[in-house]
Every structure is written in C-alpha cells, then in structure tokens.
Coordinates of C-alpha atoms in Angstrom, one line a residue:
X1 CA 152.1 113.4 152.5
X2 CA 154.4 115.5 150.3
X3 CA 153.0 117.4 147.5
X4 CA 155.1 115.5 144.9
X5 CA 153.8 112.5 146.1
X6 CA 150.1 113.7 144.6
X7 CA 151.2 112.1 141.3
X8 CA 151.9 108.7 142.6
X9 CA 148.6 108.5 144.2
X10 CA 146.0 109.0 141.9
X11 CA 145.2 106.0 138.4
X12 CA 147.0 106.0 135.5
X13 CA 146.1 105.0 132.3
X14 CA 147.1 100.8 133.4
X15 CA 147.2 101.5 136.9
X16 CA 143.8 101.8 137.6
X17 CA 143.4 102.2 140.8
X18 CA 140.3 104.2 140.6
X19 CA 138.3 101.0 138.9
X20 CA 136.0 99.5 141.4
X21 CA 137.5 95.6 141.3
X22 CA 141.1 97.5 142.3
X23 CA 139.2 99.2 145.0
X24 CA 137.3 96.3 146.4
X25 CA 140.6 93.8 146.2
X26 CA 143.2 96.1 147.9
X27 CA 140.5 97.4 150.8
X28 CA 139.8 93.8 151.5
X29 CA 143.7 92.5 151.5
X30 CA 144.5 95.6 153.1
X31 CA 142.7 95.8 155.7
X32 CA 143.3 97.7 159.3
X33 CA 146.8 98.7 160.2
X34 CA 149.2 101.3 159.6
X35 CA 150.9 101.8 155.9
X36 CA 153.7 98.7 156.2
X37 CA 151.1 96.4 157.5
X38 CA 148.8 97.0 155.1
X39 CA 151.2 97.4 152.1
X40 CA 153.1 94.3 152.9
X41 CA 149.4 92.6 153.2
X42 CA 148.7 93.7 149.4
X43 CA 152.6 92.4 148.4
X44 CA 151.7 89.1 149.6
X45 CA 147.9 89.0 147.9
X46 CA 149.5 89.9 144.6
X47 CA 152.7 88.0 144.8
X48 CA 150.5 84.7 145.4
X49 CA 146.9 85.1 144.5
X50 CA 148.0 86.3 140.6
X51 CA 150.1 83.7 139.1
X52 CA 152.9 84.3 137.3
X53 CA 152.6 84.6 133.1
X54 CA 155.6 85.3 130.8
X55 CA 153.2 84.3 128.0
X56 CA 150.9 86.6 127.6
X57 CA 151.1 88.9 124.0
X58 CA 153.7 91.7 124.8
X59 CA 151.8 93.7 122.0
X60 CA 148.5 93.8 123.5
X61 CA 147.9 97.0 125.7
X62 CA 146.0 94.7 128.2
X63 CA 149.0 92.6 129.2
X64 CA 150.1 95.7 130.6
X65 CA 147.3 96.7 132.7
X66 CA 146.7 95.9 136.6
X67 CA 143.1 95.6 136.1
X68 CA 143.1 92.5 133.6
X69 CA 146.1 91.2 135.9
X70 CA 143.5 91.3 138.9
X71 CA 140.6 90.3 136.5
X72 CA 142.4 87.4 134.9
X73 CA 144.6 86.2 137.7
X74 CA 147.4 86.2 135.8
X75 CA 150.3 88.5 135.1
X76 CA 153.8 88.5 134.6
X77 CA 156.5 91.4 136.2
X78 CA 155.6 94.3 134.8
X79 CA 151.7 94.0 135.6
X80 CA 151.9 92.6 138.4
X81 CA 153.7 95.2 139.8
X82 CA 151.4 97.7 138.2
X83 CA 148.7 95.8 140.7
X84 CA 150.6 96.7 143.5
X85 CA 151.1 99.8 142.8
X86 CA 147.6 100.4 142.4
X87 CA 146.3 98.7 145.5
X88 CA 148.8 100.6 147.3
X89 CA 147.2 103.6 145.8
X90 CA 143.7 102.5 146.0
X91 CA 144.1 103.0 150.2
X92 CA 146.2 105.6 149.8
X93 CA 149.6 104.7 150.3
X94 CA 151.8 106.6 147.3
X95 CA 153.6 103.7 144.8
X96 CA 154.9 103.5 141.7
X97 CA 156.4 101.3 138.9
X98 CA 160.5 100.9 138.5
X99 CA 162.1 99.1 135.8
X100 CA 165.3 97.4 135.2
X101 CA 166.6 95.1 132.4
X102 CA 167.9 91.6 134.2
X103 CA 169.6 88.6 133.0
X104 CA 167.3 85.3 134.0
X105 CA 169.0 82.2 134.5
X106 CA 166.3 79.8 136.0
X107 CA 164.2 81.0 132.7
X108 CA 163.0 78.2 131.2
X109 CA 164.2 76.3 128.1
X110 CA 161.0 77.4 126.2
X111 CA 160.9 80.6 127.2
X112 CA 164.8 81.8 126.6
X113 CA 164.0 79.9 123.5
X114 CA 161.5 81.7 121.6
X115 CA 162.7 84.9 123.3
X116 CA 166.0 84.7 122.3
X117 CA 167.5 85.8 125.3
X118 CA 167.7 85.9 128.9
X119 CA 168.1 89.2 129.2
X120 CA 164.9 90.8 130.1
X121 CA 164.1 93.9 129.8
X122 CA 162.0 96.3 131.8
X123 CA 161.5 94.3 134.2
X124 CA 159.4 95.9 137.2
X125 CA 158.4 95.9 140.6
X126 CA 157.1 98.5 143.0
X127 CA 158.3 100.9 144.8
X128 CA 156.0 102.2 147.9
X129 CA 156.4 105.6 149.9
X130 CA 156.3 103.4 153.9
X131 CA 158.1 105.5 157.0
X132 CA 159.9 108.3 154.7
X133 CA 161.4 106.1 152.3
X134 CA 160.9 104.7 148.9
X135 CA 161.2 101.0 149.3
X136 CA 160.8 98.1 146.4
X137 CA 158.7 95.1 146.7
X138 CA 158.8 92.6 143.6
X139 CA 155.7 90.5 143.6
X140 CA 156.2 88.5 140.0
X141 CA 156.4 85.1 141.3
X142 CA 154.2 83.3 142.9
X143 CA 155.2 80.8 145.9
X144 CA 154.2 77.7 144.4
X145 CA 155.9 78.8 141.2
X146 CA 159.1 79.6 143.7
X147 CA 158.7 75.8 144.8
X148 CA 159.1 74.5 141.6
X149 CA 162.2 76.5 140.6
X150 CA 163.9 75.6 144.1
X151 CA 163.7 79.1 145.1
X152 CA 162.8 81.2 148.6
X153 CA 159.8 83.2 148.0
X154 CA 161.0 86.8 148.2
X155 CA 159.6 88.5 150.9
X156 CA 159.0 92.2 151.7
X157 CA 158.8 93.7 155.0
X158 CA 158.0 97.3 154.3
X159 CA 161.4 98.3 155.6
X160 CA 163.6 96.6 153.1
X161 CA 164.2 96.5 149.2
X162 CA 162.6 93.5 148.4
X163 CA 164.4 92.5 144.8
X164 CA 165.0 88.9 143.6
X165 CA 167.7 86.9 145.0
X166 CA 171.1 86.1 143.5
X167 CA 170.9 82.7 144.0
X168 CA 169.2 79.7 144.7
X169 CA 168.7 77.5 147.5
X170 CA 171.1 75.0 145.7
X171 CA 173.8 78.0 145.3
X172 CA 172.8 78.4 141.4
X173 CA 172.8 82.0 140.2
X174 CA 169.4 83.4 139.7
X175 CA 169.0 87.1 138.6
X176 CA 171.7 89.6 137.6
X177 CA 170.2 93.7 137.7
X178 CA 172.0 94.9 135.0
X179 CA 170.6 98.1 133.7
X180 CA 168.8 100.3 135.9
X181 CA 165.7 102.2 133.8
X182 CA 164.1 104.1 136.9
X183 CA 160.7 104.7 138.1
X184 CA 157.4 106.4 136.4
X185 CA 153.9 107.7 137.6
X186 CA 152.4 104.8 135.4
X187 CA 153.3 101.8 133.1
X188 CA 155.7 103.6 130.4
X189 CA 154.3 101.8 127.3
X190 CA 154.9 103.5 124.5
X191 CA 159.0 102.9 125.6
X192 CA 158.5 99.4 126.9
X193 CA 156.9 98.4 123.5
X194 CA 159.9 100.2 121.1
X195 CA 162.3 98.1 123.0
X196 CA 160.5 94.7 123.0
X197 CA 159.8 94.8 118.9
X198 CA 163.3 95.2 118.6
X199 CA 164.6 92.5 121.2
X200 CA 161.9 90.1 121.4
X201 CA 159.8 90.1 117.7
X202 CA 159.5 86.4 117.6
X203 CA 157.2 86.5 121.4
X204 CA 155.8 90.0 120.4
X205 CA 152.4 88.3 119.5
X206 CA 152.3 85.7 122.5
X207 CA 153.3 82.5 122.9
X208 CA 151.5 79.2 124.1
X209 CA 152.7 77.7 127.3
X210 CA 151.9 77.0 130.8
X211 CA 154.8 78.3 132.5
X212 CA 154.1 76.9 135.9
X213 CA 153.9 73.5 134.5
X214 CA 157.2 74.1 132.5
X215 CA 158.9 74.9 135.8
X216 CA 159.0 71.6 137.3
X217 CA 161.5 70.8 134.6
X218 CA 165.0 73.0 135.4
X219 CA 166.5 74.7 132.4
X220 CA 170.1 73.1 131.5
X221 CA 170.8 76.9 129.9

C-alpha cells in the first residue's frame, strides 16, 4: 500500500467504517478472494441490498451517512456510495467518495418536480484502489429499480469505470456527467449542503414518495 493511500483507509466522520454493523456487513459480503473479487462482491451487496431513496431530507446529516444507509436499507447516490466506500475500507481495500453534477432524464415527474431540476448535483460514487489503479463503481440503483426504468443494471468488474450509462435499452438518453467535482477522504458536507440550499430549497426538508413505486410510471419530461 502507498503511504498516501493511509487516508483513504481509515473512517470518516459518515464513512464509518470503524462501526461494528459496517464491519460485520462488508466481512460477510466480502468474503475470501483477492481485492477485485471481494470489492466487486461489496459493489453488488450495496447496489441491490440498499434500495435506492431520492427522498430522504437533504438537510439532515444522517442522510449522508453509510451507517444509517446500511442500518435503514435505504440510501440514495451519495450514501450509498459512502457504504461502499466504507466496506471497502472495513477489509482494507483503500476507497473513496467522487462527485459530479449530472443531468437525469429518466428522473421521475415527482421528483424533477419538486426539485426543480434535473440537474443533480454532487452526485457520487466510489472510487476503489484494485491492481494499481483508481477505478469507479456507482452502486445508486438497485436492479429491480433498473427493471422498472428499462435500464441494464450497471455492473462493475474491478477493472473498469463503472459510471451510469448514456442510454437506455430502448435508445432513450439517460445520464449526462456534466461537471466533474473530484474525490475526498470523506463525504464533503459542509460543500454538498451550501450548494443544495441554493438549488434544491423546496426538497431541502424531504419529501414523501416511494420512488420505486413511482418508477413503474416513465417520466414524459
């Protein structure tokens, strides 16, 4: 391991990879095997067994945290990947959170709606230290959820950058990357919560939905 790797292997303050529940989940998904086995093991236990929640209060510290993510079993982008990051770290395998600002179009209706865009911002995944390399893994949605939106769920082999897909399976566009806002030892806060009172006030607080249920009905945005 390189020395400036230590950073991206111990908890942070929402990656909590030191708290017992992290430990227990990402030994058991895990298991034996070298690093790209056993990270794209913990890609595919987060991506499916937390479901995906674009609901939850954006100005509550705990929809930021990978432990209530775990806890709860649900998460949306940015703690989600703070889980992965942490299981990765909780066996040892350096991670860390990245963050970019997209533009969604398979959001749906409800959700562009009261956010009043469909440009998210700080939108994260993780990227994991596997065979010399820095490689991304996005484990935000859920396969069943995929089903319902007519999408492939995105899968990560440990070699490649695992980032959504452009399209479809009909051929509609899906997600544009459109600002690039880099990677951190742990969940920048403080910044993610200055931009979202500006851009998103009217969700700041939470909203009710079930956005797995809202998915079975496509967005005509």
């Amino acid at each position: 391991m390189r020395m400036e790797h230590a950073a991206y292997l111990g908890p942070g303050a929402l990656i909590e990879s030191e708290d017992p529940a992290v430990i227990a989940f990402a030994r058991e998904q895990a298991g034996d095997g070298d690093d790209i086995t056993r990270a794209v093991r913990l890609y595919h236990a987060v991506r499916d067994q937390i479901l995906y929640d674009p609901y939850l209060p954006l100005g509550r510290r705990e929809s930021y945290s990978a432990k209530v993510a775990l806890v709860s079993g649900r998460g949306w982008c940015v703690s989600k990947a703070a889980l992965l990051t942490a299981c990765c770290r909780a066996v040892g395998i350096p991670a860390r959170p990245g963050y970019a600002d997209v533009v969604n179009h398979l959001a749906t209706e409800k959700l562009i709606e009261n956010m009043g865009s469909d440009i998210f911002a700080w939108h994260s995944y993780a990227e994991i230290w596997l065979d010399g390399a820095w490689v991304k893994a996005t484990p935000a949605f859920n396969s069943s959820l995929c089903d319902k939106f007519g999408l492939k769920p995105l899968e990560f082999d440990g070699r490649a950058d695992s980032l959504f897909h452009e399209f479809d399976r009909a051929g509609n566009r899906h997600m544009e990357y459109i600002r690039d806002r880099g990677h951190f030892s742990d969940v920048p806060i403080d910044q993610i919560l200055e931009t979202f009172r500006g851009l998103y006030k009217s969700v700041f607080l939470g909203i009710e939905g079930d956005f797995q249920a809202e998915a079975g009905a496509p967005s005509s945005v």
